[in-house]
Amino acid sequence: MSDQKIESESRENQNHFEIQIGEKNLIIETGKYAEQANGACTVCYGNTLVLATVTMSKVPREGIDFVPLVVDYEERLYAARKIKGSRFIKRETRPPDEAILTSRLVDRAIRPFFDERLQNEIQVILTVLSFDGENDPDIPSIIAASVALAISDIPWQGPIAGIRISQVKGEWVLNPTYEAREKSDLDLAIAGTYNRIVMLEGAGSEIKEEIILEAIKFSEKYLDRITKLIQEIQTKIGKEKKSELLEEKEEKAKERKVVEERIKDFLKRNLNSILFDKTLKKKEDRKEAISVLGRKLEEELESQEIGREKREKALSLLQKMIQEEVSKAILEKDQRVDGRTLSEIRPLSCQINILPHTHGSGLFQRGQTQVLSIVTLGAPSEEQFLDTMEFSGRKRFMHHYNFPSFSVGEVKSLRGPGRREIGHGILVEKALLPLIPKKEEFPYTIRVVSEVLSSNGSSSMASVCASSLALMDAGVPIKKAIAGIAMGLISEENKKIKKYKIITDLQDLEDAKGGMDFKIAGTKDGVTAVQLDTKTKGLTDEIIRETLQQAKKARLEILDKMGEVISSSKKEVSPLAPKIAMIKIDPLKIRDLIGPGGRVINEIIDQTGVTTIDVEPDGTVYITSSNTESLEKAIEWAKNLTREVKVGEVFQGRVTRILDFGAFVEILPKQEGLVHISELAPYRVEKVKDVVKIGEIIPVKVISIDEQGRINLSLKAARVPGSPFGLGSNNLHKKRPFPFRKKGDTHRPFR
């Protein structure tokens, strides 16, 4: 692909920058909108356009030990030329899950480049102003946030860039459309700079680790080109950074240094004897040990007549410095707080079928991380309907993740799911989705809920394992078991990472500065989902390669343990699950099955007792019932409503009309045929009423169907075993020559 020269032009305070990425131009404009923000720009790719604004509070937020950054991604339905489907609410309300995922995506990409000393509140708002239905706004959002921060006066150590890579039929596709992504084996969003990756988010169909590395390598030159463009924009129009916000006054810096030295001396004397005690296996034991350590430090400082304010600062620094010491022990001695080796997984246990009255359940525990997943199987009509800016349609497989406060031993108000819960839920859903059977093979709507009962490191990957167990227990024919593991990193970093150690099965104190949280899920044959965020300025290809290899070994170990409990899906779904039958009808007959205003289909449901009847536009009909007998009745009724009559078939039909030349007989619901007077008996009949009456059920045989679809029937040709009327019989003088069925009996073919 040939590089296109960067174009730029200025009109007063407005600037236009353009570069070709993939098959489309990436257009960045500044100076048009939101002039009161610290930084603002628009990024357009295809006809998808995102406005990014960044603002910072004037006054720092005291008493915090983190960067108070908030990223909000706002979908606007007008961008997709839509009006909200609700009859009562037409404006946008709570962001949909996809919007929350994009907020988290951008947050994870830009957060590592903020100095941890910055305490002023920062808000990044990404508003989708135009959406073309082809190009996902998430990648333009990463780039827009990077540009807005780069040209603002907010201290930030970027820029970075974002790119999406897919593999379609073995070929790499750069920033693919939604249509191309549906055909792809791998869909990977990447953020970073040349040879430094800060964020990964992707899903694949059992992709080999080597393919993921190839995708990352392929993306790097494009990340480099976009980053260089943003650097040029920053040089040309960027504001001077407010670096004074990061500077401490000389007196405060001296005080801080004195406090840090005293804490280091204290930790040197006390940390090993408390924190690295091999008897402290549990998280709460370590937390209590740290609390004891904090009280001991406070007593020591108080005995040295250190003032209260300085003591409080010391205690606020204690946790951070403990994490630094934990990282140092791993980096220099390969020593972990619970005594494990760097590649060792905590003890594993698995169970299935532990809840007595659900469709399927699985419990997975790894160390102190414990997750219970429950499967519910429903009718096709219970699919989730989507109506967002990006998507309109239905979703039949859902995974939801709950993280109650008791799982970490805390007290907290119970509210709706937060961003983290939604993000983890969708990550697990992505990991499981490639193994879920197609609707044609397994027509159920599937919902899995993961309840985190205890958490100490990567409850999301434990949810993958628990959900896999629950799905197999429920009889969902997933192709293979799926497992996940979280990988960590301990590193020394200046301008680049000098020294590092990769750790398997990340937990509590190990997630510190210079680290990463790299979640990898998949089967024994390949990766189905990845998610990376890091507390470094980016990972090298070599670190990612080693992590993927080490994670594969751990994943296979977990899968072996899960296989001891259940190795494949149960052959039958739970007896408690609804029963679903699928039949195919002529699409032209759909209206006959549904009836005016749904009258016919509702009558079938009411009369047979089935739960639902769902009809697809292609003529596929799904009938759901908790009762086999009801299901069979509804199937027969639906088939009779929509079946095509064939010459030679014999039916028990009801006489509906009598005319001089014959009688009309309803042989199937909404299907009538004519018994001509000459076909009523093997002799001449004077009046039709002499042989049949309206409402009577009589056996008739189909003798012909004309070009217009009219059905001709015969009473005399229908032979009924045991009837006094047989071929050549002369018994028609009797009032009832046939063993007629009672009026109101269900219509069905006579056998």
XYZ file of C-alpha atoms in Angstrom:
751
model
C 0.000 0.000 0.000
C 1.554 3.296 -1.056
C 1.835 6.052 1.525
C -0.140 9.188 0.820
C 1.415 12.531 1.631
C -0.108 14.249 4.648
C -2.262 17.201 3.619
C -2.922 20.125 5.940
C -4.484 23.531 5.566
C -5.413 26.353 7.923
C -8.428 28.668 7.755
C -8.064 31.204 10.567
C -8.071 28.947 13.667
C -9.409 25.910 11.812
C -7.034 23.163 10.743
C -7.492 20.171 8.468
C -5.190 17.130 8.401
C -5.632 14.085 6.224
C -3.849 10.789 5.730
C -4.779 7.527 4.030
C -5.120 4.491 6.287
C -6.291 1.321 4.604
C -8.817 2.033 1.867
C -10.106 5.279 3.398
C -8.792 8.655 4.454
C -8.447 9.532 8.117
C -9.449 13.193 8.487
C -8.617 15.208 11.602
C -9.973 18.726 12.068
C -9.453 21.195 14.913
C -10.676 24.694 15.737
C -14.241 24.147 14.532
C -16.060 23.100 17.673
C -15.991 23.353 21.488
C -13.515 26.212 21.796
C -13.923 26.446 25.589
C -12.650 22.903 26.167
C -8.963 22.408 26.989
C -8.707 20.484 23.735
C -11.124 19.468 20.991
C -11.095 17.884 17.540
C -13.120 15.785 15.139
C -11.914 12.562 13.536
C -13.648 11.201 10.452
C -13.134 7.773 8.893
C -15.407 6.908 6.001
C -18.542 8.824 6.949
C -18.245 8.067 10.656
C -17.325 11.232 12.551
C -16.465 11.586 16.246
C -16.080 14.788 18.272
C -13.579 14.560 21.150
C -13.368 17.114 23.937
C -11.080 17.092 26.971
C -11.463 19.304 30.033
C -9.619 19.587 33.341
C -10.698 21.044 36.660
C -8.958 24.172 37.889
C -8.363 22.840 41.403
C -6.756 19.473 42.276
C -8.755 16.870 44.150
C -7.024 16.396 47.471
C -6.564 13.130 49.307
C -6.524 10.721 46.344
C -3.794 8.376 45.127
C -4.988 7.911 41.525
C -5.511 10.021 38.408
C -9.188 11.130 38.446
C -9.851 10.421 34.772
C -13.332 9.789 33.339
C -14.004 8.788 29.720
C -17.569 9.076 28.421
C -18.550 7.803 24.989
C -21.881 9.221 23.830
C -23.896 7.607 21.047
C -26.384 9.867 19.312
C -29.199 8.155 17.401
C -29.386 11.053 14.945
C -25.878 10.076 13.845
C -27.392 6.891 12.373
C -30.559 8.642 11.167
C -32.667 6.867 13.811
C -35.404 7.826 16.259
C -35.666 5.784 19.447
C -38.166 2.923 19.095
C -39.936 3.496 22.416
C -43.369 5.119 22.075
C -42.845 7.118 25.258
C -39.121 7.958 25.438
C -37.483 9.408 22.359
C -34.258 10.858 23.720
C -31.117 8.891 24.510
C -31.018 7.552 28.077
C -28.525 5.194 29.743
C -25.635 4.323 27.391
C -26.014 0.863 25.826
C -23.469 -1.830 26.600
C -21.552 -1.180 23.373
C -21.088 2.479 24.337
C -19.777 1.497 27.781
C -17.336 -0.934 26.158
C -15.989 1.834 23.930
C -15.584 4.138 26.956
C -13.511 1.446 28.672
C -11.558 0.785 25.476
C -10.448 4.421 25.191
C -9.817 4.742 28.932
C -7.475 1.741 28.943
C -5.594 3.144 25.942
C -4.917 6.659 27.276
C -4.672 6.179 31.066
C -1.053 4.855 31.195
C 0.193 8.168 29.769
C -1.025 10.324 32.655
C 1.453 11.118 35.412
C 0.215 9.591 38.665
C 0.994 12.863 40.465
C -1.795 14.638 38.550
C -4.789 15.146 40.840
C -6.920 17.509 38.764
C -10.108 15.876 37.492
C -10.017 15.144 33.755
C -12.980 14.302 31.545
C -12.810 13.007 27.993
C -16.137 13.077 26.139
C -16.457 11.350 22.780
C -19.640 12.177 20.865
C -20.552 10.332 17.679
C -21.999 12.963 15.351
C -22.219 10.854 12.195
C -22.310 7.080 11.732
C -22.261 5.462 8.293
C -23.190 1.929 9.395
C -19.912 0.549 8.026
C -17.079 1.941 10.144
C -17.050 1.370 13.903
C -16.603 4.648 15.823
C -14.365 3.061 18.480
C -11.081 3.355 16.557
C -11.755 7.001 15.521
C -12.606 7.608 19.200
C -9.174 6.400 20.375
C -7.471 8.629 17.805
C -9.731 11.601 18.600
C -9.025 11.316 22.342
C -5.304 11.137 21.628
C -5.410 14.242 19.399
C -7.534 16.276 21.830
C -5.208 15.453 24.744
C -2.080 16.092 22.671
C -3.137 19.599 21.591
C -4.541 20.533 25.023
C -2.640 22.064 27.947
C -3.348 18.958 30.071
C -0.140 17.128 31.076
C -0.174 13.904 29.054
C 2.715 11.841 27.737
C 1.138 10.643 24.476
C 0.292 10.552 21.685
C -0.888 7.074 20.826
C -2.909 5.674 17.923
C -5.586 3.031 17.413
C -6.169 0.519 14.644
C -8.364 -2.538 14.018
C -7.063 -5.668 12.297
C -9.170 -8.540 10.978
C -8.287 -11.686 9.119
C -10.655 -12.667 6.314
C -9.838 -15.857 4.401
C -6.228 -15.657 5.537
C -5.768 -12.027 4.454
C -5.224 -9.062 6.763
C -7.835 -6.322 6.557
C -7.133 -2.885 8.015
C -10.028 -1.147 9.799
C -12.596 -3.562 8.317
C -16.267 -2.724 7.908
C -18.909 -4.511 9.983
C -19.629 -6.782 7.018
C -15.978 -7.802 6.726
C -15.741 -8.372 10.485
C -18.641 -10.847 10.348
C -16.599 -12.940 7.904
C -13.355 -12.683 9.866
C -11.633 -15.289 12.016
C -9.956 -12.601 14.130
C -11.148 -9.132 15.140
C -8.519 -7.219 17.120
C -8.515 -3.581 18.270
C -5.003 -2.335 19.065
C -3.724 0.889 20.633
C -0.140 2.043 21.043
C 2.821 3.386 19.141
C 5.442 1.733 16.994
C 6.541 -1.480 18.721
C 4.788 -0.499 21.994
C 1.287 -1.905 22.607
C -0.780 -0.440 25.463
C -4.217 -1.952 24.787
C -5.667 -5.002 23.087
C -9.314 -6.014 22.787
C -10.303 -8.831 20.496
C -12.154 -12.006 19.713
C -11.357 -14.897 17.433
C -12.448 -18.306 16.308
C -9.819 -20.446 18.082
C -6.944 -18.380 16.718
C -3.380 -19.599 17.157
C -1.147 -17.386 19.285
C 1.219 -16.921 16.340
C -1.580 -15.362 14.277
C -2.298 -12.805 17.021
C 1.381 -11.834 17.040
C 1.326 -11.467 13.253
C -1.711 -9.181 13.513
C 0.061 -6.985 16.078
C 3.173 -6.825 13.912
C 1.080 -5.906 10.857
C -0.563 -3.047 12.765
C 2.597 -1.393 14.012
C 3.533 0.581 10.902
C 0.037 2.067 10.769
C 0.135 2.913 14.469
C 3.455 4.623 13.780
C 2.080 6.658 10.866
C -0.933 7.888 12.816
C 1.198 8.686 15.886
C 3.611 10.740 13.793
C 0.693 12.660 12.284
C -0.620 13.507 15.768
C 2.868 14.599 16.816
C 2.960 16.977 13.819
C -0.450 18.359 14.776
C 0.722 18.856 18.366
C 3.861 20.654 17.201
C 1.848 22.921 14.944
C -1.146 23.891 17.105
C -0.677 22.276 20.527
C -0.926 24.360 23.706
C 1.876 24.473 26.245
C 1.379 21.800 28.898
C 0.652 22.849 32.478
C 3.647 20.979 33.811
C 3.556 23.003 37.030
C 0.646 20.811 38.130
C 3.114 17.954 38.504
C 5.735 19.932 40.353
C 6.004 19.829 44.099
C 7.291 22.776 46.042
C 10.803 22.251 47.326
C 9.684 22.077 50.951
C 6.957 19.468 50.208
C 9.374 17.426 48.099
C 11.855 17.288 50.992
C 9.115 16.269 53.420
C 7.929 13.548 51.060
C 11.447 12.206 50.631
C 11.970 12.054 54.391
C 8.668 10.190 54.841
C 9.506 7.743 52.059
C 12.926 7.007 53.532
C 11.402 6.300 56.937
C 8.809 3.961 55.378
C 11.506 2.143 53.386
C 13.562 1.669 56.529
C 10.468 0.434 58.370
C 9.530 -2.011 55.576
C 13.076 -3.311 55.396
C 12.834 -4.266 59.070
C 9.268 -5.630 59.067
C 7.958 -6.559 55.607
C 9.554 -9.959 55.068
C 8.533 -11.262 58.464
C 4.886 -10.336 57.871
C 4.050 -10.147 54.177
C 6.146 -13.051 52.925
C 5.021 -15.386 55.671
C 4.063 -18.625 53.879
C 1.249 -19.189 56.348
C -0.542 -16.106 54.970
C -2.197 -17.887 52.057
C -5.424 -15.886 51.970
C -6.090 -12.347 50.805
C -7.747 -11.355 54.075
C -4.719 -12.641 56.003
C -2.434 -10.414 53.949
C -4.832 -7.464 54.342
C -4.831 -7.948 58.084
C -1.026 -8.215 58.072
C -0.814 -4.928 56.181
C -3.244 -3.328 58.650
C -1.048 -4.503 61.502
C 1.950 -3.120 59.641
C 0.190 0.225 59.246
C -0.649 0.433 62.943
C 2.908 -0.475 63.850
C 4.248 2.234 61.509
C 1.920 4.831 63.007
C 3.013 3.922 66.533
C 6.663 4.157 65.552
C 6.211 7.568 63.891
C 4.212 8.824 66.855
C 6.968 7.730 69.223
C 9.368 9.786 67.119
C 7.065 12.788 67.651
C 6.081 12.964 63.987
C 3.011 15.180 63.494
C -0.432 13.807 62.651
C -0.483 15.232 59.105
C 2.848 13.636 58.256
C 1.718 10.342 59.793
C -1.380 10.331 57.558
C 0.773 10.965 54.487
C 3.023 8.108 55.513
C 0.090 5.724 55.839
C -1.255 6.786 52.408
C 2.135 5.958 50.884
C 2.439 2.633 52.711
C 0.207 0.549 50.372
C 1.949 1.887 47.294
C 5.402 1.167 48.678
C 4.357 -2.332 49.786
C 3.340 -3.048 46.181
C 6.723 -1.749 45.050
C 8.445 -4.118 47.471
C 6.284 -7.034 46.281
C 7.225 -6.223 42.678
C 10.904 -5.924 43.630
C 10.822 -9.367 45.280
C 9.381 -10.910 42.111
C 11.768 -9.072 39.811
C 14.939 -9.803 41.774
C 14.186 -13.071 43.579
C 11.243 -14.666 41.704
C 9.488 -14.515 45.089
C 5.691 -14.189 45.254
C 3.733 -13.391 48.414
C 1.957 -16.770 48.441
C 5.106 -18.752 47.653
C 4.122 -19.781 44.110
C 6.537 -19.953 41.192
C 6.078 -17.329 38.466
C 4.185 -19.742 36.179
C 2.195 -21.569 38.856
C -1.616 -21.435 39.054
C -3.339 -21.358 42.436
C -5.240 -24.530 43.497
C -8.180 -25.323 41.200
C -11.545 -26.952 41.853
C -14.624 -27.483 39.657
C -18.205 -28.678 40.162
C -21.342 -28.974 38.038
C -25.056 -29.494 38.674
C -24.888 -27.959 42.128
C -28.217 -26.077 41.994
C -31.264 -28.375 42.226
C -33.794 -26.534 40.084
C -31.936 -24.722 37.262
C -31.192 -25.771 33.692
C -27.445 -25.969 34.320
C -24.828 -24.737 36.774
C -21.071 -24.733 37.223
C -18.777 -23.659 40.053
C -15.139 -22.783 39.394
C -12.585 -21.827 42.019
C -8.973 -20.745 41.561
C -7.365 -19.824 44.852
C -9.758 -17.402 46.525
C -11.492 -16.463 43.290
C -14.801 -18.322 43.165
C -17.503 -17.963 40.495
C -20.877 -19.677 40.153
C -22.401 -19.627 36.651
C -26.019 -20.524 35.905
C -27.545 -21.299 32.491
C -31.162 -20.598 31.570
C -32.635 -21.907 28.312
C -35.597 -20.080 26.801
C -37.796 -19.907 23.735
C -36.575 -18.137 20.575
C -39.019 -15.313 21.340
C -37.000 -14.536 24.477
C -34.083 -13.215 22.437
C -32.868 -9.734 23.290
C -33.946 -7.038 20.845
C -31.259 -4.453 20.066
C -32.010 -0.906 18.981
C -28.872 1.200 19.345
C -26.973 3.595 17.137
C -24.781 0.799 15.821
C -27.056 -2.235 15.914
C -30.647 -3.202 15.252
C -31.569 -6.851 15.514
C -31.738 -9.734 17.964
C -29.312 -11.489 20.257
C -29.865 -15.102 21.350
C -26.779 -15.673 23.515
C -26.141 -13.462 26.532
C -23.662 -13.544 29.388
C -24.154 -11.324 32.430
C -21.632 -10.812 35.228
C -22.386 -9.763 38.818
C -19.749 -8.569 41.278
C -21.392 -8.039 44.698
C -19.470 -6.236 47.443
C -19.322 -9.312 49.709
C -17.028 -10.964 47.149
C -14.216 -8.694 48.378
C -15.378 -8.474 51.989
C -16.798 -4.964 51.684
C -20.088 -3.199 52.425
C -21.591 -1.334 49.483
C -25.038 -0.315 48.275
C -26.539 -2.683 45.710
C -27.201 -0.820 42.485
C -27.316 -1.687 38.807
C -24.261 -3.130 37.039
C -21.341 -0.736 36.708
C -18.997 -0.290 33.773
C -16.625 -2.935 35.061
C -19.395 -5.520 35.410
C -20.724 -4.786 31.927
C -17.232 -4.900 30.444
C -16.338 -8.202 32.095
C -19.697 -9.686 31.123
C -19.195 -8.887 27.441
C -15.580 -10.098 27.518
C -16.734 -13.525 28.740
C -19.536 -13.475 26.162
C -16.985 -12.894 23.387
C -14.865 -15.755 24.680
C -17.785 -18.205 24.673
C -19.595 -17.094 21.517
C -17.465 -18.943 18.897
C -18.358 -22.258 20.564
C -22.107 -21.647 20.886
C -24.117 -23.780 18.391
C -26.063 -22.051 15.637
C -29.774 -21.473 16.044
C -30.582 -24.100 13.391
C -28.750 -26.709 15.489
C -29.911 -25.557 18.920
C -32.849 -23.135 18.757
C -32.857 -22.094 22.408
C -32.222 -18.573 23.655
C -29.289 -18.956 26.053
C -28.567 -16.756 29.050
C -25.608 -17.353 31.361
C -25.177 -15.403 34.599
C -21.877 -15.466 36.485
C -22.078 -14.666 40.195
C -18.719 -13.733 41.695
C -18.827 -15.178 45.201
C -15.228 -14.391 46.106
C -12.625 -12.387 44.205
C -8.863 -12.238 44.424
C -7.632 -11.822 40.877
C -9.317 -12.267 37.508
C -12.898 -13.149 38.305
C -13.676 -12.556 34.613
C -11.477 -15.446 33.486
C -12.914 -17.613 36.271
C -16.330 -16.717 34.826
C -15.234 -18.127 31.459
C -14.389 -21.445 33.131
C -17.537 -21.578 35.283
C -19.747 -20.680 32.305
C -18.166 -23.386 30.160
C -18.915 -25.955 32.877
C -22.502 -24.699 33.251
C -23.183 -24.789 29.501
C -22.014 -28.398 29.254
C -24.058 -29.293 32.328
C -27.159 -27.739 30.719
C -26.743 -29.859 27.583
C -25.864 -26.936 25.320
C -23.792 -28.646 22.617
C -20.743 -26.372 22.769
C -17.989 -27.741 20.591
C -15.241 -27.664 23.228
C -14.534 -26.518 26.749
C -13.235 -22.970 27.195
C -10.951 -21.610 29.909
C -9.275 -18.300 30.695
C -6.285 -17.010 32.638
C -4.997 -13.564 33.647
C -1.309 -12.835 33.144
C 0.666 -10.168 34.982
C 3.931 -8.305 34.494
C 6.537 -6.912 36.847
C 8.933 -4.508 35.136
C 11.422 -1.686 35.483
C 10.676 1.057 32.990
C 12.338 4.306 32.049
C 12.010 5.229 28.396
C 11.732 1.530 27.689
C 11.285 -1.646 29.701
C 14.737 -2.756 30.844
C 13.920 -5.751 32.990
C 10.701 -7.731 33.375
C 9.120 -10.909 34.693
C 5.826 -12.422 33.459
C 3.611 -14.002 36.094
C 0.752 -16.471 35.666
C -2.541 -16.109 37.542
C -2.330 -12.492 38.693
C -3.672 -11.650 42.168
C -4.137 -8.673 44.564
C -0.768 -7.042 45.429
C 0.862 -8.163 42.172
C -1.161 -5.704 40.042
C 1.084 -2.658 40.521
C 2.991 0.040 38.637
C 4.987 -1.402 35.754
C 2.485 -4.226 35.436
C -0.256 -5.467 33.146
C -3.513 -7.358 33.251
C -3.539 -9.560 30.159
C -6.636 -11.764 30.016
C -6.546 -14.630 27.507
C -9.380 -17.121 26.971
C -9.723 -20.020 24.588
C -9.880 -23.758 23.945
C -7.118 -26.310 23.665
C -6.887 -25.389 19.975
C -6.766 -21.600 20.079
C -7.678 -18.216 21.511
C -11.256 -16.904 21.467
C -10.821 -13.600 23.355
C -8.058 -11.310 24.637
C -8.033 -8.119 26.680
C -4.949 -6.184 27.698
C -4.439 -3.097 29.791
C -1.122 -2.041 31.224
C 0.463 0.301 33.742
C 3.468 0.768 31.470
C 4.027 2.984 28.429
C 3.520 -0.082 26.257
C 4.610 -3.689 25.807
C 7.066 -4.973 23.246
C 6.337 -7.788 20.819
C 8.662 -10.027 22.788
C 6.760 -9.526 26.055
C 3.453 -10.259 24.313
C 4.892 -13.373 22.667
C 6.178 -14.776 25.971
C 2.893 -13.949 27.691
C 0.808 -15.761 25.079
C 3.036 -18.839 25.289
C 2.962 -18.924 29.099
C -0.802 -18.353 29.111
C -1.382 -21.264 26.724
C 0.374 -23.632 29.108
C -1.799 -22.394 31.985
C -4.991 -22.617 29.913
C -4.325 -26.247 29.009
C -3.701 -27.058 32.666
C -7.054 -25.532 33.643
C -8.862 -27.350 30.808
C -7.437 -30.664 32.034
C -8.807 -29.974 35.498
C -12.227 -29.037 34.092
C -12.189 -32.197 31.955
C -11.993 -34.337 35.077
C -15.481 -33.080 36.009
C -17.120 -32.953 32.582
C -15.370 -33.486 29.242
C -18.258 -32.804 26.825
C -21.800 -31.475 26.861
C -24.552 -33.690 28.204
C -26.516 -35.414 25.456
C -29.881 -34.043 26.576
C -30.979 -30.734 27.991
C -32.359 -30.659 31.523
C -35.880 -32.083 31.974
C -36.715 -28.694 33.483
C -35.871 -26.923 30.219
C -38.659 -26.141 27.744
C -39.014 -28.400 24.714
C -38.606 -26.808 21.291
C -39.590 -28.281 17.929
C -38.641 -26.772 14.604
C -40.647 -27.219 11.399
C -40.329 -25.645 7.969
C -43.262 -24.212 6.057
C -43.660 -22.449 2.746
C -42.997 -18.729 3.423
C -46.141 -17.981 1.399
C -48.136 -19.919 4.008
C -46.922 -17.821 6.958
C -50.003 -15.603 6.842
C -52.223 -18.703 7.040
C -50.438 -19.791 10.218
C -50.522 -16.370 11.854
C -53.979 -15.299 10.719
C -55.490 -11.802 10.788
C -54.037 -9.930 13.764
C -52.430 -13.155 15.029
C -55.836 -14.749 15.603
C -54.943 -18.207 14.259
C -51.575 -18.545 15.991
C -53.054 -17.355 19.285
C -55.849 -19.917 18.923
C -53.283 -22.700 18.513
C -51.423 -21.513 21.633
C -54.647 -21.291 23.657
C -56.071 -24.623 22.505
C -52.903 -26.715 22.748
C -51.274 -25.092 25.778
C -47.858 -24.487 24.182
C -45.779 -21.567 25.470
C -44.874 -19.775 22.250
C -44.868 -20.193 18.480
C -42.165 -18.145 16.736
C -42.202 -17.728 12.969
C -39.154 -16.579 10.984
C -39.445 -14.842 7.589
C -37.832 -17.847 5.844
C -40.657 -20.137 6.988
C -38.875 -21.641 10.004
C -41.344 -22.203 12.844
C -40.207 -22.795 16.450
C -42.793 -24.229 18.840
C -41.954 -24.163 22.558
C -43.750 -26.064 25.296
C -43.080 -27.629 28.667
C -45.376 -30.528 27.724
C -44.643 -33.083 24.976
C -48.309 -33.796 24.223
C -49.100 -30.095 23.791
C -46.072 -29.750 21.547
C -47.198 -32.604 19.271
C -50.714 -31.166 18.966
C -49.385 -27.755 18.009
C -46.965 -29.258 15.478
C -49.788 -31.211 13.814
C -52.064 -28.173 13.788
C -49.368 -25.951 12.268
C -48.505 -28.559 9.642
C -52.124 -29.032 8.685
C -52.600 -25.284 8.355
C -49.701 -24.930 5.989
C -49.328 -28.280 4.248
C -49.990 -28.836 0.559
C -52.727 -31.341 -0.296
C -51.753 -34.146 -2.692
C -53.888 -36.255 -5.037
C -54.743 -39.630 -3.515
C -54.758 -38.488 0.133
C -57.776 -39.364 2.280
C -59.036 -36.925 4.945
C -61.747 -36.737 7.536
C -63.385 -33.464 6.489
C -66.214 -31.310 7.767
C -69.067 -30.311 5.439
C -69.180 -26.494 5.398
C -71.550 -25.661 2.526
C -74.144 -27.504 0.447
C -75.063 -26.373 -3.049
C -77.182 -27.960 -5.775
C -74.123 -29.369 -7.572
C -72.217 -30.690 -4.577
C -70.849 -30.107 -1.094
C -67.812 -28.160 0.091
C -65.745 -30.003 2.660
C -62.991 -28.472 4.863
C -60.242 -31.086 4.867
C -57.598 -28.922 6.545
C -57.901 -25.624 8.387
C -58.672 -22.950 5.789
C -58.534 -25.497 2.944
C -61.727 -26.668 1.277
C -62.513 -28.970 -1.587
C -65.616 -29.758 -3.599
C -67.348 -33.124 -3.588
C -69.347 -32.990 -6.798
C -72.798 -34.574 -6.582
C -71.575 -37.287 -8.925
C -68.839 -38.212 -6.384
C -71.176 -38.625 -3.429
C -72.196 -42.217 -4.144
C -71.766 -45.015 -6.713
C -75.237 -44.314 -8.037
C -77.194 -41.225 -9.104
C -77.964 -38.834 -6.211
C -80.990 -36.560 -6.580
C -80.201 -34.129 -3.786
C -76.935 -33.527 -1.972
C -78.809 -33.232 1.329
C -79.927 -36.831 0.973
C -76.341 -37.961 1.601
C -74.586 -35.310 3.717
C -75.458 -32.492 6.078
C -73.630 -29.296 7.111
C -71.275 -29.912 10.014
C -70.901 -33.648 9.481
C -67.435 -35.206 9.410
C -67.012 -37.492 6.396
C -64.103 -39.341 4.766
C -63.102 -37.885 1.400
C -60.360 -38.627 -1.097
C -58.506 -36.054 -3.190
C -59.065 -37.047 -6.825
C -57.653 -33.964 -8.597
C -56.282 -30.423 -8.152
C -56.771 -28.061 -11.072
C -54.382 -25.375 -12.363
C -55.974 -22.750 -10.131
C -55.350 -24.868 -7.041
C -58.997 -25.922 -6.599
C -59.339 -29.294 -4.867
C -61.791 -31.917 -6.108
C -62.860 -34.584 -3.639
C -64.735 -37.855 -3.744
C -66.852 -39.467 -1.080
C -67.489 -42.667 -2.956
C -63.775 -43.224 -3.628
C -62.897 -43.018 0.094
C -62.825 -46.585 1.306
C -63.303 -46.978 5.022
C -62.333 -50.329 6.581
C -65.306 -51.874 8.395
C -67.801 -49.478 6.817
C -71.033 -50.844 5.347
C -70.162 -48.767 2.313
C -67.554 -50.457 0.161
C -66.780 -50.521 -3.517
C -69.831 -51.936 -5.325
C -71.982 -51.673 -2.200
C -75.582 -50.626 -2.520
C -76.133 -49.534 1.069
C -76.464 -45.786 0.492
C -80.194 -45.890 1.232
C -79.147 -45.986 4.881
C -79.131 -42.606 6.592
C -75.459 -42.827 7.698
C -73.484 -44.912 5.221
C -70.175 -43.904 6.878
C -68.887 -44.083 10.456
C -68.911 -40.283 10.730
C -66.912 -38.576 13.470
C -68.530 -36.156 15.839
C -68.852 -32.495 14.970
C -65.962 -30.415 16.346
C -63.317 -33.160 16.176
C -59.805 -32.036 15.228
C -59.153 -32.246 11.479
C -56.418 -34.600 10.493
C -55.635 -36.958 7.632
C -57.636 -40.163 7.745
C -55.544 -43.287 8.134
